[in-house]
Amino acid sequence: MPRLVSHPDEVKIVSRRFGKGAARIDRYLELGGYAAAKKCLAQGPEWIISEVKASNLRGRGGAGFPTGLKWSFVPKTSAKPKYVLVNGDESEPGTCKDHLIFQHDPHAVIEGAIIAGLAIGAKLGFIYMRGEYRGLLEIMEKAVAEAYAKGFLGKNIFGTDTEFQIITHSGAGAYEVGEESALMESLEGKRGVPRIKPPFPAVVGIYGGPTVINNAETIATVPHVIAMGGAAYAAAGSARNGGTRLFTVSGHVERPGVYELPMGYNLKKIIYEVAGGVRGGRALKAVVPGGCSTPVLLPEEIDIGMDFDQVGKAGSMLGSAAVIVIDDQTCMVEFALRTISFYQHESCGWCIPCREGTDWLKKTLTRFHAGFGTAKDIDNMQYIAENMMGRTFCPLGDAAAMPTLAFIKKFRAEFEEHLDGKACPFAKHAKLVVV
Ligand SMILES: Cc1cc2nc3c(=O)[nH]c(=O)nc-3n(C[C@H](O)[C@H](O)[C@H](O)COP(=O)(O)O)c2cc1C
Ligand code: SF4
């Protein structure tokens, strides 16, 4: 279980109940829980969606799609039932924020799912959790049972004639089922490969019914948006990026952990002030800003605000807000190899550019790192990665290609140092540690 950390610059909205025993429903109620759901029952769907739109809340799963807008795409009437789907697959390496929500504040996920259900007119929600999160699934299931016992879930929630039920579901340990359409396939009991889009889930989702799918952090944020008011939540962040974000800081820093900071908070400050600087006072070599599928940044590129737009402008992505800090003792060829090994292992194998591309890249990088690379290999790897980009059924192919291209572009000289049978120049140093 990740330990809790804190820093004076934190603005605790989503994490404000962490470490306060709120996994128990009575404590959650003492701390103001379920008031937002009751308010939403009284106010109705249009009001809920307008508050969420006003909050500038953008999806915390990686792509940053505006949540209120996504909810507004769900048709008002539908012959098929509508669904809410909470994405708790949390598999992007470097990321463990949803973990803390499930552990410390599971009722926030339930309350957020109820509110999403009220907004779109769904009577059933699913909470899909990463296969490896067995212990957290137990916490979540206990919380769901408590909510049923109190009458907050069921046929007549909070004593009204509105129905909302929740089913929890566990994955089997595949990164690919974090992708929304593969997740729906998996939930329906099929092999976890993505669906061709369009149609998008808001129109055709689980069992063919309109479905709102959101990341667990997005959903757990919604009760706070309602409690604070959309405009106040928006004001806590930066332009077009409302509120705060749970940043998972890992790698070579003094104080790794999950910190809740305003959207737009400076990346350099996250590393040097919030997380205590590079471990052992060593020099910074590179930073992966948003989980391992986001292109690496150089030290001179990190004086930027951490929101979707500003990180995009700097040539990378905010993604899952998992900041991986890399010191000067790290071999970037090995880092690239570790990264591509993950994608090669997790590729579902459905489309050729991803299945074969990740495999070629892994084989080439393995040989390269062992000192058997040739200058042509560098160009070949670049060519393979470029040809994966935009040519796959789901974004996992891009997620594998983008960081590879950035490693080659920004650390070409280091790749060249491995040529002609030379031993890895960093072999004498400790191995890389990525949380
Ligand atoms: C390969 C792959 C893995 C993904 N893994 C996750 C994940 O573990 N958790 C998550 O919330 N979103 C994940 N996503 C993003 C989802 O497809 C989807 O965009 C997200 O759940 C939408 O929720 P949001 O709008 O709240 O961000 C993944 C996407 C891809 C392509
Ligand atoms: S890009 Fe990779 S993970 Fe996605 S469908 Fe193709 S093979 Fe599967």
Short mmCIF file of C-alpha atoms and ligand atoms in Angstrom, two decimals:
data_model
loop_
_atom_site.label_atom_id
_atom_site.label_comp_id
_atom_site.label_asym_id
_atom_site.label_seq_id
_atom_site.Cartn_x
_atom_site.Cartn_y
_atom_site.Cartn_z
CA MET A 1 0.00 0.00 0.00
CA PRO A 2 1.53 3.41 -0.92
CA ARG A 3 2.13 5.57 2.15
CA LEU A 4 0.51 8.98 2.42
CA VAL A 5 2.67 12.07 1.92
CA SER A 6 1.89 15.73 2.16
CA HIS A 7 3.27 19.15 1.25
CA PRO A 8 2.10 22.68 2.21
CA ASP A 9 1.42 23.57 -1.45
CA GLU A 10 -1.17 20.83 -1.73
CA VAL A 11 -4.80 21.79 -2.21
CA LYS A 12 -6.65 18.84 -0.80
CA ILE A 13 -9.98 18.39 -2.50
CA VAL A 14 -10.09 14.80 -3.74
CA SER A 15 -7.59 13.65 -1.13
CA ARG A 16 -9.12 15.55 1.79
CA ARG A 17 -10.52 12.39 3.38
CA PHE A 18 -7.36 10.28 2.87
CA GLY A 19 -6.10 8.84 6.14
CA LYS A 20 -9.31 9.80 8.01
CA GLY A 21 -11.06 6.43 8.15
CA ALA A 22 -13.59 7.42 5.46
CA ALA A 23 -13.68 3.91 4.00
CA ARG A 24 -16.33 3.34 6.73
CA ILE A 25 -19.65 4.86 5.73
CA ASP A 26 -20.38 6.45 9.13
CA ARG A 27 -17.09 8.34 9.01
CA TYR A 28 -17.71 9.31 5.38
CA LEU A 29 -21.08 10.75 6.43
CA GLU A 30 -19.48 12.63 9.34
CA LEU A 31 -17.10 14.19 6.81
CA GLY A 32 -19.96 15.47 4.64
CA GLY A 33 -20.35 12.43 2.42
CA TYR A 34 -23.46 11.74 0.29
CA ALA A 35 -24.71 15.33 0.69
CA ALA A 36 -23.77 16.03 -2.95
CA ALA A 37 -25.76 13.02 -4.21
CA LYS A 38 -28.82 14.18 -2.23
CA LYS A 39 -28.44 17.69 -3.67
CA CYS A 40 -28.25 16.26 -7.20
CA LEU A 41 -31.42 14.22 -6.62
CA ALA A 42 -33.22 17.45 -5.80
CA GLN A 43 -31.69 19.49 -8.65
CA GLY A 44 -32.00 17.08 -11.61
CA PRO A 45 -29.90 16.09 -14.63
CA GLU A 46 -29.60 19.40 -16.47
CA TRP A 47 -28.35 21.22 -13.39
CA ILE A 48 -25.81 18.46 -12.67
CA ILE A 49 -24.40 18.55 -16.19
CA SER A 50 -24.19 22.33 -16.20
CA GLU A 51 -22.26 22.31 -12.88
CA VAL A 52 -19.85 19.66 -14.17
CA LYS A 53 -19.37 21.63 -17.40
CA ALA A 54 -18.74 24.83 -15.42
CA SER A 55 -16.10 23.04 -13.32
CA ASN A 56 -13.82 22.50 -16.36
CA LEU A 57 -13.22 19.01 -15.00
CA ARG A 58 -11.31 17.01 -17.61
CA GLY A 59 -10.97 13.24 -17.60
CA ARG A 60 -8.23 12.00 -15.29
CA GLY A 61 -7.77 8.72 -17.23
CA GLY A 62 -5.29 10.28 -19.64
CA ALA A 63 -6.93 12.00 -22.59
CA GLY A 64 -8.35 14.94 -20.64
CA PHE A 65 -11.75 14.98 -22.34
CA PRO A 66 -14.18 17.47 -20.68
CA THR A 67 -16.39 15.40 -18.36
CA GLY A 68 -19.56 17.52 -18.53
CA LEU A 69 -19.41 17.53 -22.33
CA LYS A 70 -19.01 13.73 -22.39
CA TRP A 71 -22.07 13.34 -20.17
CA SER A 72 -24.09 15.67 -22.40
CA PHE A 73 -23.46 13.37 -25.41
CA VAL A 74 -25.58 10.59 -23.85
CA PRO A 75 -28.99 10.56 -25.56
CA LYS A 76 -31.81 11.69 -23.25
CA THR A 77 -34.04 8.83 -24.31
CA SER A 78 -32.87 5.36 -25.22
CA ALA A 79 -34.60 2.07 -26.01
CA LYS A 80 -31.72 0.30 -24.27
CA PRO A 81 -30.71 0.83 -20.63
CA LYS A 82 -27.97 3.38 -19.95
CA TYR A 83 -24.94 2.66 -17.81
CA VAL A 84 -22.23 4.32 -15.76
CA LEU A 85 -18.83 2.66 -15.91
CA VAL A 86 -16.01 3.56 -13.54
CA ASN A 87 -12.60 2.81 -15.01
CA GLY A 88 -10.45 1.61 -12.11
CA ASP A 89 -8.01 -0.38 -14.20
CA GLU A 90 -5.13 1.96 -13.29
CA SER A 91 -2.28 0.21 -15.11
CA GLU A 92 -0.19 3.01 -16.59
CA PRO A 93 3.29 2.47 -15.12
CA GLY A 94 4.11 5.14 -12.58
CA THR A 95 0.48 5.72 -11.59
CA CYS A 96 -1.07 4.83 -8.21
CA LYS A 97 -3.60 7.59 -7.51
CA ASP A 98 -6.83 5.61 -8.03
CA HIS A 99 -5.28 3.09 -5.65
CA LEU A 100 -5.37 5.69 -2.85
CA ILE A 101 -8.95 6.68 -3.67
CA PHE A 102 -10.13 3.05 -3.49
CA GLN A 103 -8.16 2.54 -0.30
CA HIS A 104 -9.10 5.70 1.61
CA ASP A 105 -12.26 7.07 0.04
CA PRO A 106 -14.26 4.33 -1.74
CA HIS A 107 -17.59 6.03 -0.98
CA ALA A 108 -16.50 9.03 -3.08
CA VAL A 109 -16.41 6.67 -6.07
CA ILE A 110 -19.88 5.34 -5.22
CA GLU A 111 -21.27 8.84 -4.68
CA GLY A 112 -19.72 10.07 -7.93
CA ALA A 113 -21.20 7.11 -9.81
CA ILE A 114 -24.67 7.86 -8.34
CA ILE A 115 -24.36 11.48 -9.51
CA ALA A 116 -23.24 10.38 -13.00
CA GLY A 117 -26.22 7.99 -13.07
CA LEU A 118 -28.61 10.80 -12.13
CA ALA A 119 -27.06 13.05 -14.81
CA ILE A 120 -27.58 10.62 -17.67
CA GLY A 121 -30.59 8.64 -16.42
CA ALA A 122 -28.78 5.34 -15.72
CA LYS A 123 -30.03 2.84 -13.16
CA LEU A 124 -26.91 0.69 -13.10
CA GLY A 125 -23.24 1.43 -12.63
CA PHE A 126 -20.20 -0.81 -12.79
CA ILE A 127 -16.93 -0.28 -10.94
CA TYR A 128 -14.26 -2.14 -12.91
CA MET A 129 -11.05 -2.58 -10.96
CA ARG A 130 -7.57 -3.60 -11.98
CA GLY A 131 -7.06 -7.36 -11.56
CA GLU A 132 -4.11 -6.90 -9.23
CA TYR A 133 -6.14 -4.66 -6.88
CA ARG A 134 -7.64 -7.63 -5.00
CA GLY A 135 -7.32 -6.05 -1.56
CA LEU A 136 -8.80 -2.80 -2.83
CA LEU A 137 -11.68 -4.68 -4.45
CA GLU A 138 -12.56 -6.01 -1.00
CA ILE A 139 -12.57 -2.46 0.41
CA MET A 140 -14.75 -1.32 -2.48
CA GLU A 141 -17.18 -4.24 -2.13
CA LYS A 142 -17.54 -3.55 1.58
CA ALA A 143 -18.30 0.11 0.86
CA VAL A 144 -20.91 -0.84 -1.77
CA ALA A 145 -22.57 -3.21 0.74
CA GLU A 146 -22.65 -0.40 3.35
CA ALA A 147 -24.26 1.97 0.84
CA TYR A 148 -26.93 -0.64 0.05
CA ALA A 149 -27.55 -1.20 3.78
CA LYS A 150 -28.12 2.56 4.30
CA GLY A 151 -30.49 2.73 1.32
CA PHE A 152 -28.15 4.95 -0.72
CA LEU A 153 -28.06 2.31 -3.47
CA GLY A 154 -30.96 0.15 -4.60
CA LYS A 155 -34.45 0.54 -6.02
CA ASN A 156 -35.32 3.63 -3.96
CA ILE A 157 -32.13 5.56 -3.25
CA PHE A 158 -32.29 8.01 -0.31
CA GLY A 159 -35.99 7.11 0.12
CA THR A 160 -36.99 8.39 -3.34
CA ASP A 161 -38.43 6.48 -6.28
CA THR A 162 -35.09 6.72 -8.14
CA GLU A 163 -33.15 3.50 -8.70
CA PHE A 164 -29.37 3.14 -8.85
CA GLN A 165 -27.48 -0.10 -8.41
CA ILE A 166 -23.72 -0.80 -8.46
CA ILE A 167 -21.86 -3.94 -9.46
CA THR A 168 -18.12 -4.28 -8.83
CA HIS A 169 -16.01 -6.23 -11.27
CA SER A 170 -12.36 -7.27 -11.34
CA GLY A 171 -10.11 -7.42 -14.38
CA ALA A 172 -7.62 -10.23 -14.93
CA GLY A 173 -4.43 -8.17 -15.13
CA ALA A 174 -4.24 -6.69 -18.63
CA TYR A 175 -3.17 -3.08 -19.33
CA GLU A 176 -5.18 -3.06 -22.54
CA VAL A 177 -8.52 -3.38 -20.74
CA GLY A 178 -7.94 0.12 -19.34
CA GLU A 179 -8.82 1.28 -22.86
CA GLU A 180 -12.51 2.02 -22.59
CA SER A 181 -13.90 -0.22 -25.32
CA ALA A 182 -11.62 -3.18 -24.42
CA LEU A 183 -12.80 -2.70 -20.84
CA MET A 184 -16.41 -3.02 -21.96
CA GLU A 185 -15.60 -6.21 -23.89
CA SER A 186 -13.89 -7.60 -20.79
CA LEU A 187 -16.81 -6.61 -18.57
CA GLU A 188 -19.17 -8.44 -20.91
CA GLY A 189 -17.07 -11.58 -20.42
CA LYS A 190 -15.24 -11.45 -23.76
CA ARG A 191 -11.56 -11.18 -24.68
CA GLY A 192 -10.26 -7.70 -23.80
CA VAL A 193 -9.64 -6.25 -27.24
CA PRO A 194 -10.89 -2.82 -28.28
CA ARG A 195 -13.95 -2.05 -30.37
CA ILE A 196 -13.82 -0.01 -33.55
CA LYS A 197 -14.99 3.55 -32.88
CA PRO A 198 -17.36 5.19 -33.77
CA PRO A 199 -19.86 4.48 -32.37
CA PHE A 200 -18.55 5.93 -29.11
CA PRO A 201 -19.60 4.55 -25.72
CA ALA A 202 -21.87 7.53 -24.95
CA VAL A 203 -24.14 6.21 -27.72
CA VAL A 204 -23.31 2.47 -27.92
CA GLY A 205 -21.52 1.12 -24.87
CA ILE A 206 -22.01 -1.81 -22.50
CA TYR A 207 -24.51 -4.33 -23.89
CA GLY A 208 -25.17 -1.84 -26.69
CA GLY A 209 -26.62 0.76 -24.28
CA PRO A 210 -25.43 4.38 -23.92
CA THR A 211 -22.59 4.42 -21.40
CA VAL A 212 -20.64 7.07 -19.60
CA ILE A 213 -17.16 5.76 -18.86
CA ASN A 214 -14.89 7.76 -16.60
CA ASN A 215 -11.69 7.24 -14.71
CA ALA A 216 -12.06 6.56 -10.95
CA GLU A 217 -10.40 9.90 -10.04
CA THR A 218 -12.76 11.77 -12.37
CA ILE A 219 -15.76 10.11 -10.76
CA ALA A 220 -14.45 10.63 -7.20
CA THR A 221 -13.98 14.34 -8.02
CA VAL A 222 -17.60 14.87 -9.02
CA PRO A 223 -19.10 15.00 -5.47
CA HIS A 224 -16.55 17.73 -4.62
CA VAL A 225 -17.50 19.67 -7.76
CA ILE A 226 -21.13 19.56 -6.65
CA ALA A 227 -20.27 20.45 -3.04
CA MET A 228 -18.03 23.40 -3.99
CA GLY A 229 -19.98 24.50 -7.06
CA GLY A 230 -18.63 24.12 -10.58
CA ALA A 231 -17.22 27.66 -10.82
CA ALA A 232 -15.33 27.42 -7.50
CA TYR A 233 -13.82 24.09 -8.54
CA ALA A 234 -12.75 25.55 -11.91
CA ALA A 235 -11.10 28.49 -10.14
CA ALA A 236 -8.83 26.13 -8.20
CA GLY A 237 -7.08 25.17 -11.47
CA SER A 238 -5.76 26.86 -14.59
CA ALA A 239 -7.48 28.06 -17.78
CA ARG A 240 -9.65 25.29 -19.31
CA ASN A 241 -8.22 22.84 -16.75
CA GLY A 242 -10.40 22.95 -13.65
CA GLY A 243 -9.43 22.04 -10.11
CA THR A 244 -6.63 19.88 -8.85
CA ARG A 245 -4.88 16.73 -9.92
CA LEU A 246 -3.44 13.79 -8.01
CA PHE A 247 0.18 13.71 -9.19
CA THR A 248 2.01 10.43 -8.61
CA VAL A 249 5.70 11.32 -8.32
CA SER A 250 8.10 8.39 -8.57
CA GLY A 251 11.62 7.47 -9.61
CA HIS A 252 14.72 9.27 -8.37
CA VAL A 253 13.25 11.81 -5.95
CA GLU A 254 13.71 12.22 -2.21
CA ARG A 255 9.99 12.07 -1.37
CA PRO A 256 8.02 9.98 -3.88
CA GLY A 257 4.26 9.80 -3.43
CA VAL A 258 0.87 11.09 -4.53
CA TYR A 259 0.42 14.87 -4.12
CA GLU A 260 -2.77 16.81 -4.88
CA LEU A 261 -1.81 20.08 -6.54
CA PRO A 262 -3.68 22.68 -8.59
CA MET A 263 -3.83 22.07 -12.32
CA GLY A 264 -1.07 24.13 -13.92
CA TYR A 265 1.35 23.73 -10.99
CA ASN A 266 4.95 24.01 -12.16
CA LEU A 267 6.68 20.70 -12.97
CA LYS A 268 10.09 21.90 -11.81
CA LYS A 269 8.58 22.82 -8.43
CA ILE A 270 6.91 19.41 -8.18
CA ILE A 271 10.32 17.77 -8.48
CA TYR A 272 12.55 20.18 -6.53
CA GLU A 273 10.17 21.48 -3.85
CA VAL A 274 7.23 19.14 -3.39
CA ALA A 275 9.10 15.86 -3.89
CA GLY A 276 12.32 17.12 -2.26
CA GLY A 277 14.58 17.16 -5.34
CA VAL A 278 16.58 14.47 -7.08
CA ARG A 279 17.62 11.66 -4.78
CA GLY A 280 21.02 12.13 -3.16
CA GLY A 281 21.39 15.59 -4.72
CA ARG A 282 22.26 14.06 -8.09
CA ALA A 283 21.70 15.84 -11.41
CA LEU A 284 18.42 15.50 -13.25
CA LYS A 285 18.63 13.76 -16.59
CA ALA A 286 15.03 13.50 -17.79
CA VAL A 287 11.39 13.49 -16.70
CA VAL A 288 8.47 11.44 -17.98
CA PRO A 289 5.59 13.81 -17.16
CA GLY A 290 2.39 11.77 -17.42
CA GLY A 291 2.92 8.02 -17.23
CA CYS A 292 5.22 5.89 -19.34
CA SER A 293 3.40 6.44 -22.63
CA THR A 294 4.15 10.18 -22.59
CA PRO A 295 7.26 11.54 -24.36
CA VAL A 296 10.22 12.24 -22.09
CA LEU A 297 11.25 15.84 -21.29
CA LEU A 298 14.78 17.17 -20.82
CA PRO A 299 15.73 19.24 -17.72
CA GLU A 300 15.57 22.44 -19.77
CA GLU A 301 11.97 21.60 -20.80
CA ILE A 302 10.42 21.21 -17.34
CA ASP A 303 9.72 24.80 -16.37
CA ILE A 304 6.09 24.33 -17.40
CA GLY A 305 2.62 24.27 -15.84
CA MET A 306 1.20 20.79 -15.41
CA ASP A 307 -2.10 20.89 -17.23
CA PHE A 308 -3.26 19.23 -20.43
CA ASP A 309 -2.62 22.28 -22.61
CA GLN A 310 0.75 23.41 -21.27
CA VAL A 311 2.34 19.94 -21.26
CA GLY A 312 0.95 19.43 -24.79
CA LYS A 313 2.64 22.67 -25.88
CA ALA A 314 5.94 21.39 -24.46
CA GLY A 315 5.70 18.35 -26.77
CA SER A 316 4.46 15.77 -24.31
CA MET A 317 1.22 14.90 -22.50
CA LEU A 318 -0.21 15.20 -19.00
CA GLY A 319 -1.69 11.69 -19.33
CA SER A 320 -2.30 10.07 -15.95
CA ALA A 321 -0.15 12.75 -14.21
CA ALA A 322 2.46 10.20 -13.19
CA VAL A 323 5.75 12.08 -13.01
CA ILE A 324 8.74 9.73 -13.33
CA VAL A 325 12.02 11.41 -12.42
CA ILE A 326 15.25 10.09 -13.92
CA ASP A 327 18.71 10.93 -12.57
CA ASP A 328 22.06 11.14 -14.37
CA GLN A 329 23.05 7.57 -13.46
CA THR A 330 20.27 6.11 -15.58
CA CYS A 331 20.87 4.51 -18.93
CA MET A 332 18.25 5.89 -21.31
CA VAL A 333 18.66 2.93 -23.66
CA GLU A 334 17.73 0.67 -20.78
CA PHE A 335 14.86 2.97 -19.87
CA ALA A 336 13.62 2.79 -23.48
CA LEU A 337 13.99 -1.00 -23.38
CA ARG A 338 12.02 -1.27 -20.13
CA THR A 339 9.30 0.93 -21.54
CA ILE A 340 8.92 -0.99 -24.80
CA SER A 341 9.07 -4.33 -22.95
CA PHE A 342 5.96 -3.28 -21.09
CA TYR A 343 4.08 -2.45 -24.29
CA GLN A 344 5.29 -5.58 -26.06
CA HIS A 345 3.98 -7.66 -23.17
CA GLU A 346 0.67 -5.78 -22.98
CA SER A 347 -0.11 -5.50 -26.71
CA CYS A 348 -3.33 -7.45 -27.23
CA GLY A 349 -1.98 -8.63 -30.58
CA TRP A 350 -5.04 -7.69 -32.59
CA CYS A 351 -3.35 -5.36 -35.08
CA ILE A 352 -0.04 -5.88 -36.83
CA PRO A 353 1.75 -2.51 -36.41
CA CYS A 354 1.42 -2.77 -32.61
CA ARG A 355 1.92 -6.53 -32.23
CA GLU A 356 4.95 -6.73 -34.55
CA GLY A 357 6.24 -3.20 -33.99
CA THR A 358 6.53 -3.54 -30.21
CA ASP A 359 8.20 -6.93 -30.68
CA TRP A 360 10.77 -5.63 -33.18
CA LEU A 361 11.52 -2.64 -31.01
CA LYS A 362 12.00 -4.80 -27.94
CA LYS A 363 14.26 -7.26 -29.77
CA THR A 364 16.33 -4.48 -31.31
CA LEU A 365 16.67 -2.57 -28.05
CA THR A 366 17.62 -5.72 -26.15
CA ARG A 367 20.40 -6.44 -28.64
CA PHE A 368 21.37 -2.79 -28.71
CA HIS A 369 21.62 -2.48 -24.94
CA ALA A 370 23.75 -5.63 -24.84
CA GLY A 371 26.29 -3.87 -27.07
CA PHE A 372 25.44 -5.58 -30.37
CA GLY A 373 23.71 -2.63 -32.00
CA THR A 374 24.57 -0.97 -35.29
CA ALA A 375 24.11 2.63 -36.35
CA LYS A 376 21.40 1.47 -38.77
CA ASP A 377 19.40 0.03 -35.83
CA ILE A 378 18.80 3.56 -34.52
CA ASP A 379 17.25 4.66 -37.81
CA ASN A 380 15.33 1.38 -38.07
CA MET A 381 13.81 1.82 -34.63
CA GLN A 382 12.78 5.32 -35.52
CA TYR A 383 11.26 4.08 -38.80
CA ILE A 384 9.33 1.29 -37.04
CA ALA A 385 7.98 3.64 -34.37
CA GLU A 386 6.99 6.25 -36.97
CA ASN A 387 5.11 3.58 -38.89
CA MET A 388 3.19 2.48 -35.81
CA MET A 389 1.91 6.00 -35.13
CA GLY A 390 -1.75 6.42 -36.03
CA ARG A 391 -1.95 3.02 -37.72
CA THR A 392 -3.42 0.91 -34.94
CA PHE A 393 -6.93 0.08 -33.74
CA CYS A 394 -6.41 1.66 -30.34
CA PRO A 395 -3.95 4.18 -28.89
CA LEU A 396 -1.70 1.54 -27.29
CA GLY A 397 0.33 1.48 -30.52
CA ASP A 398 0.88 5.24 -30.26
CA ALA A 399 1.60 4.90 -26.55
CA ALA A 400 4.47 2.56 -27.40
CA ALA A 401 5.77 4.55 -30.37
CA MET A 402 5.67 8.08 -28.90
CA PRO A 403 8.09 7.55 -26.01
CA THR A 404 10.41 5.50 -28.24
CA LEU A 405 10.65 8.34 -30.76
CA ALA A 406 11.33 10.84 -27.98
CA PHE A 407 14.07 8.67 -26.44
CA ILE A 408 15.83 8.38 -29.80
CA LYS A 409 15.43 12.06 -30.66
CA LYS A 410 16.55 13.40 -27.29
CA PHE A 411 19.18 10.80 -26.36
CA ARG A 412 20.64 9.81 -29.73
CA ALA A 413 24.17 10.42 -28.48
CA GLU A 414 23.59 7.98 -25.65
CA PHE A 415 22.31 5.37 -28.09
CA GLU A 416 25.49 5.90 -30.10
CA GLU A 417 27.61 5.32 -27.00
CA HIS A 418 26.30 1.74 -26.95
CA LEU A 419 27.47 0.96 -30.51
CA ASP A 420 30.24 -1.36 -31.70
CA GLY A 421 30.27 -3.83 -28.84
CA LYS A 422 30.80 -1.21 -26.15
CA ALA A 423 29.47 -2.09 -22.70
CA CYS A 424 26.61 0.01 -21.35
CA PRO A 425 28.32 3.12 -19.90
CA PHE A 426 25.90 3.05 -16.96
CA ALA A 427 26.24 -0.66 -16.11
CA LYS A 428 28.18 0.06 -12.93
CA HIS A 429 25.32 2.08 -11.43
CA ALA A 430 22.31 0.83 -9.50
CA LYS A 431 19.35 -0.34 -11.54
CA LEU A 432 16.52 2.02 -12.25
CA VAL A 433 13.65 2.04 -9.76
CA VAL A 434 10.21 2.94 -11.07
CA VAL A 435 7.32 2.74 -8.59
C1 LIG B 1 -4.03 1.27 -23.68
C2 LIG B 1 -4.87 2.18 -22.85
C3 LIG B 1 -4.95 1.99 -21.47
C4 LIG B 1 -5.74 2.82 -20.70
N1 LIG B 1 -5.78 2.61 -19.35
C5 LIG B 1 -6.60 3.38 -18.59
C6 LIG B 1 -6.70 3.13 -17.19
O1 LIG B 1 -6.03 2.24 -16.62
N2 LIG B 1 -7.55 3.92 -16.46
C7 LIG B 1 -8.30 4.91 -17.07
O2 LIG B 1 -9.09 5.56 -16.39
N3 LIG B 1 -8.20 5.16 -18.38
C8 LIG B 1 -7.39 4.42 -19.14
N4 LIG B 1 -7.33 4.66 -20.50
C9 LIG B 1 -8.19 5.73 -21.06
C10 LIG B 1 -9.62 5.22 -21.32
O3 LIG B 1 -9.68 4.64 -22.61
C11 LIG B 1 -10.65 6.34 -21.25
O4 LIG B 1 -10.22 7.40 -22.04
C12 LIG B 1 -10.92 6.85 -19.84
O5 LIG B 1 -11.30 5.82 -18.97
C13 LIG B 1 -12.03 7.89 -19.90
O6 LIG B 1 -12.23 8.45 -18.62
P1 LIG B 1 -11.94 9.99 -18.32
O7 LIG B 1 -12.68 10.78 -19.37
O8 LIG B 1 -12.49 10.21 -16.96
O9 LIG B 1 -10.46 10.19 -18.42
C14 LIG B 1 -6.50 3.85 -21.31
C15 LIG B 1 -6.40 4.06 -22.68
C16 LIG B 1 -5.59 3.24 -23.45
C17 LIG B 1 -5.52 3.48 -24.90
S1 SF4 B 2 -2.89 -1.12 -30.89
FE1 SF4 B 2 -2.07 -2.92 -29.83
S2 SF4 B 2 -3.34 -3.13 -28.04
FE2 SF4 B 2 -4.47 -1.79 -29.47
S3 SF4 B 2 -5.73 -3.16 -30.69
FE3 SF4 B 2 -3.83 -3.01 -31.78
S4 SF4 B 2 -2.61 -4.76 -31.04
FE4 SF4 B 2 -4.27 -4.44 -29.58
#
